[in-house]
Amino acid sequence: DIGAIADSEKVAVYLVGGMVRDLLLGLPNVDLDLVVEGNGIAFGTKLAKELTGRIYCHEKFGTANLFLNNGLKIDIATARTEYYEFPAALPTVENGSLKQDLYRRDFTINAMAIGLNHHNWGQLIDFFCGCSDLRRKLIRILYNLSFVEDPTRIIRSIRFEKRYDFTIEEDTLRFAQKAIEQNFLERVSANRLKEEFVLILKEKNMIAIFKRLKEMDIWSRILPELELTPGILHFLEHVTEDSSQLTSLLGPVDPGLLTLLLLCHQADEKRVAANIERFQWSKKYNLVLMKTAHEKKKIHAMLQGKDVPISKIDLLFRDLSNETILYFYIVSPDPEQKKIINYLRLRKERIPVVSGKDLKMLGIKPGPVYREILEMLRTARLDGIVQSRAEEISLIK
Ligand code: ATP
Protein backbone atom coordinates (compact mmCIF):
# COMPACT_ATOMS: atom_id res chain seq x y z
CA ASP A 1 0.00 0.00 0.00
CA ILE A 2 0.87 3.68 -0.27
CA GLY A 3 2.05 3.92 3.37
CA ALA A 4 4.48 1.02 3.05
CA ILE A 5 5.97 2.45 -0.13
CA ALA A 6 6.25 5.87 1.53
CA ASP A 7 8.07 4.30 4.52
CA SER A 8 10.44 2.34 2.31
CA GLU A 9 11.19 5.44 0.21
CA LYS A 10 11.74 7.42 3.44
CA VAL A 11 9.30 10.16 2.50
CA ALA A 12 6.23 11.50 4.29
CA VAL A 13 3.04 11.15 2.24
CA TYR A 14 -0.31 12.82 2.87
CA LEU A 15 -3.75 12.68 1.34
CA VAL A 16 -4.85 16.28 0.79
CA GLY A 17 -7.47 18.55 -0.74
CA GLY A 18 -10.92 17.66 -1.97
CA MET A 19 -10.87 14.01 -0.96
CA VAL A 20 -10.13 14.83 2.69
CA ARG A 21 -12.97 17.36 2.68
CA ASP A 22 -15.41 14.93 1.10
CA LEU A 23 -14.34 12.06 3.40
CA LEU A 24 -15.21 14.25 6.40
CA LEU A 25 -18.51 15.21 4.77
CA GLY A 26 -19.24 11.56 4.03
CA LEU A 27 -19.45 12.28 0.30
CA PRO A 28 -17.96 10.24 -2.54
CA ASN A 29 -14.84 11.53 -4.31
CA VAL A 30 -12.48 9.61 -6.56
CA ASP A 31 -9.66 12.10 -7.13
CA LEU A 32 -6.66 11.07 -5.06
CA ASP A 33 -4.40 14.06 -4.31
CA LEU A 34 -1.14 13.27 -2.52
CA VAL A 35 1.50 15.60 -1.14
CA VAL A 36 4.98 14.21 -0.56
CA GLU A 37 7.59 15.70 1.75
CA GLY A 38 10.71 14.57 -0.06
CA ASN A 39 11.11 13.53 -3.68
CA GLY A 40 7.55 13.33 -5.01
CA ILE A 41 8.59 12.19 -8.46
CA ALA A 42 10.73 9.31 -7.19
CA PHE A 43 7.88 8.25 -4.90
CA GLY A 44 5.39 8.48 -7.78
CA THR A 45 7.59 6.38 -10.00
CA LYS A 46 7.83 3.68 -7.33
CA LEU A 47 4.09 3.81 -6.73
CA ALA A 48 3.35 3.49 -10.45
CA LYS A 49 5.54 0.40 -10.59
CA GLU A 50 3.92 -1.26 -7.54
CA LEU A 51 0.35 -0.47 -8.57
CA THR A 52 0.92 -0.98 -12.31
CA GLY A 53 0.03 2.27 -13.99
CA ARG A 54 1.36 4.95 -16.26
CA ILE A 55 3.06 8.01 -14.85
CA TYR A 56 3.49 11.49 -16.31
CA CYS A 57 6.02 13.69 -14.52
CA HIS A 58 6.48 17.44 -14.58
CA GLU A 59 10.01 17.80 -13.21
CA LYS A 60 9.85 21.59 -13.15
CA PHE A 61 6.87 21.60 -10.79
CA GLY A 62 7.81 18.45 -8.87
CA THR A 63 4.45 16.93 -9.74
CA ALA A 64 3.33 13.64 -11.28
CA ASN A 65 0.05 12.20 -12.54
CA LEU A 66 -0.55 8.48 -12.18
CA PHE A 67 -3.11 6.60 -14.21
CA LEU A 68 -3.71 3.15 -12.76
CA ASN A 69 -4.96 0.28 -14.86
CA ASN A 70 -8.14 0.11 -12.76
CA GLY A 71 -9.10 3.63 -13.90
CA LEU A 72 -8.02 5.42 -10.73
CA LYS A 73 -6.10 8.67 -11.06
CA ILE A 74 -3.58 9.86 -8.50
CA ASP A 75 -2.05 13.35 -8.49
CA ILE A 76 1.23 13.69 -6.64
CA ALA A 77 2.81 16.98 -5.60
CA THR A 78 6.07 17.67 -3.85
CA ALA A 79 5.50 19.83 -0.76
CA ARG A 80 6.34 23.34 -1.80
CA THR A 81 5.54 26.97 -1.25
CA GLU A 82 4.56 29.24 -4.03
CA TYR A 83 5.96 32.67 -4.38
CA TYR A 84 3.87 35.01 -6.48
CA GLU A 85 5.93 37.52 -8.37
CA PHE A 86 2.89 39.65 -9.18
CA PRO A 87 -0.85 39.12 -8.87
CA ALA A 88 -2.40 36.53 -11.15
CA ALA A 89 0.98 35.30 -12.35
CA LEU A 90 1.95 31.65 -12.62
CA PRO A 91 3.46 30.34 -9.39
CA THR A 92 7.19 29.85 -9.02
CA VAL A 93 8.07 26.64 -7.22
CA GLU A 94 10.36 26.35 -4.21
CA ASN A 95 10.82 23.51 -1.78
CA GLY A 96 8.76 23.62 1.36
CA SER A 97 6.89 21.60 3.91
CA LEU A 98 3.38 20.24 4.19
CA LYS A 99 2.14 23.17 6.22
CA GLN A 100 3.37 25.64 3.64
CA ASP A 101 1.84 23.56 0.89
CA LEU A 102 -1.52 23.59 2.62
CA TYR A 103 -1.26 27.29 3.40
CA ARG A 104 -1.19 28.24 -0.27
CA ARG A 105 -4.46 26.45 -0.97
CA ASP A 106 -7.78 28.10 -1.66
CA PHE A 107 -9.96 27.52 1.40
CA THR A 108 -9.63 26.09 4.90
CA ILE A 109 -11.97 23.20 4.04
CA ASN A 110 -9.61 22.26 1.18
CA ALA A 111 -6.44 22.67 3.23
CA MET A 112 -6.57 19.59 5.46
CA ALA A 113 -4.42 16.47 5.15
CA ILE A 114 -4.48 12.86 6.33
CA GLY A 115 -1.22 11.07 7.17
CA LEU A 116 -0.51 7.95 5.10
CA ASN A 117 2.80 6.74 6.60
CA HIS A 118 2.76 3.84 9.00
CA HIS A 119 3.21 5.99 12.13
CA ASN A 120 0.43 8.50 11.34
CA TRP A 121 -1.85 6.44 9.11
CA GLY A 122 -5.35 7.96 9.04
CA GLN A 123 -4.46 10.90 11.26
CA LEU A 124 -6.17 14.20 10.36
CA ILE A 125 -3.82 17.17 10.06
CA ASP A 126 -5.74 20.42 10.26
CA PHE A 127 -3.54 23.51 10.72
CA PHE A 128 -6.17 26.07 9.73
CA CYS A 129 -9.39 24.92 11.42
CA GLY A 130 -10.83 23.45 8.22
CA CYS A 131 -12.75 20.87 10.23
CA SER A 132 -14.44 23.55 12.28
CA ASP A 133 -15.35 25.47 9.11
CA LEU A 134 -16.79 22.29 7.64
CA ARG A 135 -18.97 21.92 10.70
CA ARG A 136 -20.01 25.56 10.53
CA LYS A 137 -20.52 25.30 6.76
CA LEU A 138 -18.15 28.14 5.94
CA ILE A 139 -15.96 28.88 2.94
CA ARG A 140 -12.96 30.79 4.29
CA ILE A 141 -9.70 31.89 2.68
CA LEU A 142 -6.43 31.25 4.50
CA TYR A 143 -4.91 34.72 4.26
CA ASN A 144 -6.11 38.18 3.32
CA LEU A 145 -4.32 38.45 -0.01
CA SER A 146 -5.62 35.10 -1.24
CA PHE A 147 -8.01 36.51 -3.86
CA VAL A 148 -5.44 39.05 -5.03
CA GLU A 149 -2.88 36.32 -5.59
CA ASP A 150 -5.35 34.12 -7.43
CA PRO A 151 -8.65 35.73 -8.36
CA THR A 152 -10.02 32.46 -9.77
CA ARG A 153 -10.54 31.54 -6.11
CA ILE A 154 -13.42 34.02 -6.06
CA ILE A 155 -15.20 31.88 -8.64
CA ARG A 156 -14.23 28.70 -6.78
CA SER A 157 -15.65 30.05 -3.51
CA ILE A 158 -19.06 30.39 -5.16
CA ARG A 159 -18.83 26.94 -6.71
CA PHE A 160 -18.19 25.32 -3.32
CA GLU A 161 -20.74 27.54 -1.58
CA LYS A 162 -23.51 26.39 -3.88
CA ARG A 163 -22.32 22.78 -4.14
CA TYR A 164 -22.41 22.16 -0.40
CA ASP A 165 -24.97 24.82 0.49
CA PHE A 166 -22.33 26.58 2.62
CA THR A 167 -21.87 30.31 3.22
CA ILE A 168 -18.88 32.41 2.24
CA GLU A 169 -17.48 33.62 5.55
CA GLU A 170 -18.00 37.35 6.21
CA ASP A 171 -14.40 38.58 5.91
CA THR A 172 -13.76 36.28 2.96
CA LEU A 173 -16.78 37.77 1.20
CA ARG A 174 -15.52 41.31 1.84
CA PHE A 175 -12.10 40.44 0.42
CA ALA A 176 -13.78 38.89 -2.60
CA GLN A 177 -15.93 41.96 -3.19
CA LYS A 178 -12.93 44.23 -2.90
CA ALA A 179 -10.90 42.18 -5.37
CA ILE A 180 -13.86 42.16 -7.78
CA GLU A 181 -14.27 45.94 -7.53
CA GLN A 182 -10.57 46.45 -8.07
CA ASN A 183 -10.78 44.50 -11.33
CA PHE A 184 -8.55 41.61 -10.35
CA LEU A 185 -10.65 39.12 -12.32
CA GLU A 186 -9.84 41.05 -15.48
CA ARG A 187 -6.17 40.15 -14.99
CA VAL A 188 -6.76 36.41 -15.13
CA SER A 189 -5.99 34.67 -18.42
CA ALA A 190 -8.95 33.58 -20.51
CA ASN A 191 -7.77 30.00 -20.30
CA ARG A 192 -7.92 29.89 -16.50
CA LEU A 193 -11.34 31.52 -16.50
CA LYS A 194 -12.50 28.95 -18.99
CA GLU A 195 -11.21 26.10 -16.80
CA GLU A 196 -13.17 27.42 -13.83
CA PHE A 197 -16.24 27.92 -15.98
CA VAL A 198 -16.07 24.37 -17.32
CA LEU A 199 -16.02 23.11 -13.72
CA ILE A 200 -19.20 25.09 -13.06
CA LEU A 201 -20.89 23.52 -16.10
CA LYS A 202 -20.44 20.14 -14.39
CA GLU A 203 -22.04 21.21 -11.09
CA LYS A 204 -25.51 20.09 -10.12
CA ASN A 205 -26.29 23.56 -8.77
CA MET A 206 -24.97 25.29 -11.88
CA ILE A 207 -27.88 27.71 -12.16
CA ALA A 208 -27.56 28.85 -8.54
CA ILE A 209 -23.86 29.46 -9.22
CA PHE A 210 -24.69 31.48 -12.35
CA LYS A 211 -27.13 33.62 -10.39
CA ARG A 212 -24.62 34.27 -7.66
CA LEU A 213 -21.93 35.17 -10.20
CA LYS A 214 -24.30 37.74 -11.65
CA GLU A 215 -25.37 39.06 -8.27
CA MET A 216 -21.75 39.59 -7.25
CA ASP A 217 -20.96 41.43 -10.49
CA ILE A 218 -18.64 38.66 -11.67
CA TRP A 219 -20.55 37.37 -14.66
CA SER A 220 -20.00 40.38 -16.93
CA ARG A 221 -16.31 40.38 -16.07
CA ILE A 222 -15.67 36.78 -17.02
CA LEU A 223 -18.24 36.36 -19.81
CA PRO A 224 -18.82 39.88 -21.15
CA GLU A 225 -20.08 38.57 -24.50
CA LEU A 226 -22.85 36.39 -23.11
CA GLU A 227 -25.44 38.29 -21.13
CA LEU A 228 -27.28 36.26 -18.49
CA THR A 229 -30.85 37.52 -18.91
CA PRO A 230 -33.90 36.43 -16.86
CA GLY A 231 -35.20 34.82 -20.04
CA ILE A 232 -32.08 32.67 -20.42
CA LEU A 233 -32.22 31.71 -16.75
CA HIS A 234 -35.82 30.64 -17.31
CA PHE A 235 -34.79 28.45 -20.24
CA LEU A 236 -31.97 26.91 -18.19
CA GLU A 237 -34.34 26.15 -15.35
CA HIS A 238 -36.69 24.26 -17.65
CA VAL A 239 -34.14 22.31 -19.66
CA THR A 240 -34.85 18.96 -18.00
CA GLU A 241 -38.62 19.10 -18.49
CA ASP A 242 -38.25 20.26 -22.07
CA SER A 243 -35.62 17.78 -23.09
CA SER A 244 -37.49 14.80 -21.63
CA GLN A 245 -39.97 15.13 -24.52
CA LEU A 246 -37.21 15.06 -27.08
CA THR A 247 -34.50 12.71 -25.83
CA SER A 248 -36.04 9.53 -27.20
CA LEU A 249 -36.33 11.11 -30.64
CA LEU A 250 -33.00 12.86 -30.54
CA GLY A 251 -30.38 10.65 -28.89
CA PRO A 252 -27.58 11.76 -26.56
CA VAL A 253 -27.09 15.43 -25.73
CA ASP A 254 -24.03 17.06 -24.14
CA PRO A 255 -25.49 19.19 -21.33
CA GLY A 256 -22.48 21.53 -21.22
CA LEU A 257 -22.85 22.38 -24.88
CA LEU A 258 -26.59 22.87 -24.51
CA THR A 259 -25.97 25.30 -21.64
CA LEU A 260 -23.53 27.28 -23.77
CA LEU A 261 -26.02 27.43 -26.65
CA LEU A 262 -28.63 28.82 -24.28
CA LEU A 263 -26.13 31.32 -22.88
CA CYS A 264 -25.49 32.48 -26.47
CA HIS A 265 -29.22 32.98 -27.02
CA GLN A 266 -29.17 36.79 -26.89
CA ALA A 267 -25.75 37.19 -28.47
CA ASP A 268 -25.36 37.97 -32.16
CA GLU A 269 -22.80 36.21 -34.33
CA LYS A 270 -20.13 38.76 -33.59
CA ARG A 271 -20.41 38.29 -29.85
CA VAL A 272 -20.42 34.52 -30.10
CA ALA A 273 -17.33 34.71 -32.30
CA ALA A 274 -15.64 36.99 -29.77
CA ASN A 275 -16.40 34.55 -26.96
CA ILE A 276 -15.06 31.62 -28.95
CA GLU A 277 -11.97 33.57 -29.89
CA ARG A 278 -11.27 34.32 -26.24
CA PHE A 279 -12.18 31.00 -24.61
CA GLN A 280 -11.37 28.50 -27.36
CA TRP A 281 -13.85 25.84 -26.29
CA SER A 282 -13.35 22.41 -27.83
CA LYS A 283 -13.37 22.11 -31.63
CA LYS A 284 -16.85 20.61 -31.59
CA TYR A 285 -18.21 23.28 -29.24
CA ASN A 286 -16.75 26.10 -31.35
CA LEU A 287 -18.27 24.70 -34.54
CA VAL A 288 -21.71 24.09 -33.06
CA LEU A 289 -21.85 27.49 -31.34
CA MET A 290 -20.86 29.32 -34.54
CA LYS A 291 -23.17 27.36 -36.81
CA THR A 292 -26.13 27.85 -34.49
CA ALA A 293 -25.52 31.59 -34.25
CA HIS A 294 -25.17 31.77 -38.02
CA GLU A 295 -28.37 29.87 -38.86
CA LYS A 296 -30.55 31.23 -36.06
CA LYS A 297 -32.56 33.77 -38.08
CA LYS A 298 -33.06 31.45 -41.03
CA ILE A 299 -34.27 28.61 -38.84
CA HIS A 300 -36.71 30.71 -36.83
CA ALA A 301 -38.12 32.19 -40.04
CA MET A 302 -38.52 28.73 -41.52
CA LEU A 303 -40.20 27.34 -38.41
CA GLN A 304 -42.63 30.26 -38.39
CA GLY A 305 -43.63 29.64 -42.01
CA LYS A 306 -47.00 28.12 -42.94
CA ASP A 307 -47.27 24.61 -44.44
CA VAL A 308 -43.52 24.17 -44.71
CA PRO A 309 -42.76 20.76 -46.27
CA ILE A 310 -40.88 18.39 -44.00
CA SER A 311 -38.10 18.13 -46.58
CA LYS A 312 -37.57 21.91 -46.29
CA ILE A 313 -37.18 21.61 -42.53
CA ASP A 314 -34.87 18.68 -43.11
CA LEU A 315 -32.57 20.73 -45.35
CA LEU A 316 -31.80 23.05 -42.46
CA PHE A 317 -32.02 20.53 -39.63
CA ARG A 318 -30.22 17.49 -40.97
CA ASP A 319 -26.75 18.89 -40.27
CA LEU A 320 -27.59 20.36 -36.87
CA SER A 321 -26.21 18.76 -33.73
CA ASN A 322 -28.64 17.23 -31.23
CA GLU A 323 -27.79 20.06 -28.85
CA THR A 324 -28.71 22.71 -31.44
CA ILE A 325 -32.04 21.06 -32.21
CA LEU A 326 -32.84 20.85 -28.52
CA TYR A 327 -31.80 24.48 -28.14
CA PHE A 328 -34.23 25.59 -30.87
CA TYR A 329 -36.93 23.48 -29.28
CA ILE A 330 -36.43 25.08 -25.85
CA VAL A 331 -36.46 28.67 -27.09
CA SER A 332 -39.36 28.27 -29.52
CA PRO A 333 -43.06 28.92 -28.82
CA ASP A 334 -45.48 26.03 -28.69
CA PRO A 335 -46.52 25.75 -32.38
CA GLU A 336 -42.89 25.68 -33.47
CA GLN A 337 -42.02 23.11 -30.83
CA LYS A 338 -44.75 20.89 -32.30
CA LYS A 339 -43.21 21.28 -35.76
CA ILE A 340 -39.80 20.23 -34.44
CA ILE A 341 -41.24 17.15 -32.71
CA ASN A 342 -43.22 16.24 -35.80
CA TYR A 343 -40.14 16.61 -37.99
CA LEU A 344 -38.01 14.45 -35.70
CA ARG A 345 -40.67 11.74 -35.66
CA LEU A 346 -41.04 11.70 -39.43
CA ARG A 347 -37.29 11.80 -39.93
CA LYS A 348 -37.13 8.50 -38.05
CA GLU A 349 -40.11 6.91 -39.76
CA ARG A 350 -39.87 8.01 -43.36
CA ILE A 351 -36.61 6.54 -44.56
CA PRO A 352 -36.30 5.45 -48.19
CA VAL A 353 -35.78 1.70 -48.58
CA VAL A 354 -34.17 1.80 -52.02
CA SER A 355 -30.39 1.85 -51.70
CA GLY A 356 -27.38 2.27 -53.95
CA LYS A 357 -27.33 -1.49 -54.37
CA ASP A 358 -30.88 -1.39 -55.73
CA LEU A 359 -29.93 1.33 -58.18
CA LYS A 360 -27.19 -0.90 -59.51
CA MET A 361 -29.67 -3.74 -59.92
CA LEU A 362 -31.95 -1.38 -61.79
CA GLY A 363 -29.10 -0.97 -64.25
CA ILE A 364 -28.21 2.62 -63.40
CA LYS A 365 -24.54 3.41 -63.98
CA PRO A 366 -22.80 4.34 -60.70
CA GLY A 367 -21.81 8.00 -60.44
CA PRO A 368 -22.87 11.31 -58.94
CA VAL A 369 -26.39 10.58 -60.14
CA TYR A 370 -26.75 8.04 -57.28
CA ARG A 371 -26.54 10.83 -54.75
CA GLU A 372 -29.10 12.84 -56.62
CA ILE A 373 -31.53 9.94 -56.82
CA LEU A 374 -31.16 8.99 -53.16
CA GLU A 375 -31.59 12.63 -52.21
CA MET A 376 -34.74 12.86 -54.29
CA LEU A 377 -36.08 9.71 -52.62
CA ARG A 378 -35.39 11.16 -49.18
CA THR A 379 -37.34 14.30 -50.09
CA ALA A 380 -40.23 12.33 -51.54
CA ARG A 381 -40.40 10.04 -48.51
CA LEU A 382 -40.24 12.88 -45.99
CA ASP A 383 -43.01 14.78 -47.75
CA GLY A 384 -45.15 11.64 -48.00
CA ILE A 385 -45.09 11.57 -51.80
CA VAL A 386 -43.93 7.96 -51.82
CA GLN A 387 -44.74 5.41 -49.15
CA SER A 388 -43.46 2.08 -50.41
CA ARG A 389 -40.60 0.48 -52.22
CA ALA A 390 -42.66 0.10 -55.35
CA GLU A 391 -43.53 3.79 -55.31
CA GLU A 392 -39.89 4.69 -54.84
CA ILE A 393 -38.88 2.59 -57.83
CA SER A 394 -41.61 3.99 -60.03
CA LEU A 395 -40.47 7.48 -59.07
CA ILE A 396 -36.93 6.65 -60.20
CA LYS A 397 -38.17 5.33 -63.49
P1 ATP B 1 -13.56 18.95 -6.83
O1 ATP B 1 -14.43 18.10 -5.97
O2 ATP B 1 -14.31 20.01 -7.58
O3 ATP B 1 -12.58 18.21 -7.67
P2 ATP B 1 -11.26 19.72 -5.39
O4 ATP B 1 -11.14 20.41 -4.08
O5 ATP B 1 -10.71 18.35 -5.51
O6 ATP B 1 -12.76 19.79 -5.75
P3 ATP B 1 -9.47 20.53 -7.47
O7 ATP B 1 -9.68 21.64 -8.46
O8 ATP B 1 -9.31 19.14 -7.94
O9 ATP B 1 -10.66 20.69 -6.46
O10 ATP B 1 -8.22 20.93 -6.60
C1 ATP B 1 -7.63 20.06 -5.68
C2 ATP B 1 -7.11 20.85 -4.50
O11 ATP B 1 -6.14 21.79 -4.95
C3 ATP B 1 -8.17 21.69 -3.80
O12 ATP B 1 -8.81 20.96 -2.80
C4 ATP B 1 -7.36 22.82 -3.23
O13 ATP B 1 -6.76 22.44 -2.03
C5 ATP B 1 -6.28 23.02 -4.26
N1 ATP B 1 -6.58 24.07 -5.24
C6 ATP B 1 -7.20 23.94 -6.43
N2 ATP B 1 -7.29 25.11 -7.06
C7 ATP B 1 -6.72 26.03 -6.27
C8 ATP B 1 -6.47 27.43 -6.37
N3 ATP B 1 -6.87 28.13 -7.43
N4 ATP B 1 -5.83 28.02 -5.35
C9 ATP B 1 -5.42 27.30 -4.29
N5 ATP B 1 -5.61 26.01 -4.13
C10 ATP B 1 -6.25 25.36 -5.10
mmCIF file of C-alpha atoms and ligand atoms in Angstrom, residues 16-19 21-22 29 31 33 75 84 102 104-107 109-112 143 146 150 152-153 156 159-160 163-164 192 196 199 203, ligand 1:
data_model
loop_
_atom_site.group_PDB
_atom_site.id
_atom_site.type_symbol
_atom_site.label_atom_id
_atom_site.label_comp_id
_atom_site.label_asym_id
_atom_site.label_seq_id
_atom_site.Cartn_x
_atom_site.Cartn_y
_atom_site.Cartn_z
ATOM 1 C CA VAL A 16 -4.852 16.285 0.792
ATOM 2 C CA GLY A 17 -7.471 18.549 -0.739
ATOM 3 C CA GLY A 18 -10.923 17.657 -1.971
ATOM 4 C CA MET A 19 -10.872 14.008 -0.961
ATOM 5 C CA ARG A 21 -12.970 17.365 2.682
ATOM 6 C CA ASP A 22 -15.409 14.928 1.099
ATOM 7 C CA ASN A 29 -14.836 11.529 -4.314
ATOM 8 C CA ASP A 31 -9.661 12.104 -7.126
ATOM 9 C CA ASP A 33 -4.400 14.058 -4.310
ATOM 10 C CA ASP A 75 -2.046 13.346 -8.491
ATOM 11 C CA TYR A 84 3.874 35.007 -6.483
ATOM 12 C CA LEU A 102 -1.522 23.593 2.617
ATOM 13 C CA ARG A 104 -1.194 28.244 -0.269
ATOM 14 C CA ARG A 105 -4.459 26.445 -0.972
ATOM 15 C CA ASP A 106 -7.782 28.098 -1.662
ATOM 16 C CA PHE A 107 -9.962 27.524 1.401
ATOM 17 C CA ILE A 109 -11.970 23.201 4.039
ATOM 18 C CA ASN A 110 -9.611 22.264 1.177
ATOM 19 C CA ALA A 111 -6.442 22.666 3.231
ATOM 20 C CA MET A 112 -6.572 19.587 5.455
ATOM 21 C CA TYR A 143 -4.911 34.722 4.262
ATOM 22 C CA SER A 146 -5.624 35.098 -1.240
ATOM 23 C CA ASP A 150 -5.347 34.118 -7.425
ATOM 24 C CA THR A 152 -10.022 32.459 -9.768
ATOM 25 C CA ARG A 153 -10.544 31.538 -6.109
ATOM 26 C CA ARG A 156 -14.228 28.696 -6.779
ATOM 27 C CA ARG A 159 -18.831 26.944 -6.707
ATOM 28 C CA PHE A 160 -18.192 25.318 -3.317
ATOM 29 C CA ARG A 163 -22.322 22.783 -4.139
ATOM 30 C CA TYR A 164 -22.414 22.164 -0.400
ATOM 31 C CA ARG A 192 -7.921 29.887 -16.499
ATOM 32 C CA GLU A 196 -13.175 27.424 -13.830
ATOM 33 C CA LEU A 199 -16.020 23.108 -13.725
ATOM 34 C CA GLU A 203 -22.039 21.211 -11.094
HETATM 35 P P1 ATP B 1 -13.565 18.948 -6.829
HETATM 36 O O1 ATP B 1 -14.427 18.102 -5.972
HETATM 37 O O2 ATP B 1 -14.306 20.011 -7.575
HETATM 38 O O3 ATP B 1 -12.585 18.207 -7.671
HETATM 39 P P2 ATP B 1 -11.257 19.719 -5.387
HETATM 40 O O4 ATP B 1 -11.142 20.415 -4.077
HETATM 41 O O5 ATP B 1 -10.713 18.348 -5.506
HETATM 42 O O6 ATP B 1 -12.757 19.788 -5.752
HETATM 43 P P3 ATP B 1 -9.468 20.534 -7.474
HETATM 44 O O7 ATP B 1 -9.684 21.639 -8.459
HETATM 45 O O8 ATP B 1 -9.313 19.141 -7.945
HETATM 46 O O9 ATP B 1 -10.660 20.694 -6.460
HETATM 47 O O10 ATP B 1 -8.216 20.933 -6.603
HETATM 48 C C1 ATP B 1 -7.630 20.056 -5.678
HETATM 49 C C2 ATP B 1 -7.115 20.846 -4.502
HETATM 50 O O11 ATP B 1 -6.136 21.788 -4.948
HETATM 51 C C3 ATP B 1 -8.173 21.689 -3.796
HETATM 52 O O12 ATP B 1 -8.812 20.956 -2.803
HETATM 53 C C4 ATP B 1 -7.365 22.818 -3.234
HETATM 54 O O13 ATP B 1 -6.763 22.444 -2.031
HETATM 55 C C5 ATP B 1 -6.280 23.021 -4.258
HETATM 56 N N1 ATP B 1 -6.582 24.073 -5.237
HETATM 57 C C6 ATP B 1 -7.201 23.939 -6.426
HETATM 58 N N2 ATP B 1 -7.285 25.111 -7.062
HETATM 59 C C7 ATP B 1 -6.716 26.029 -6.270
HETATM 60 C C8 ATP B 1 -6.471 27.435 -6.371
HETATM 61 N N3 ATP B 1 -6.874 28.135 -7.426
HETATM 62 N N4 ATP B 1 -5.833 28.023 -5.347
HETATM 63 C C9 ATP B 1 -5.419 27.304 -4.292
HETATM 64 N N5 ATP B 1 -5.612 26.012 -4.129
HETATM 65 C C10 ATP B 1 -6.254 25.358 -5.097
#
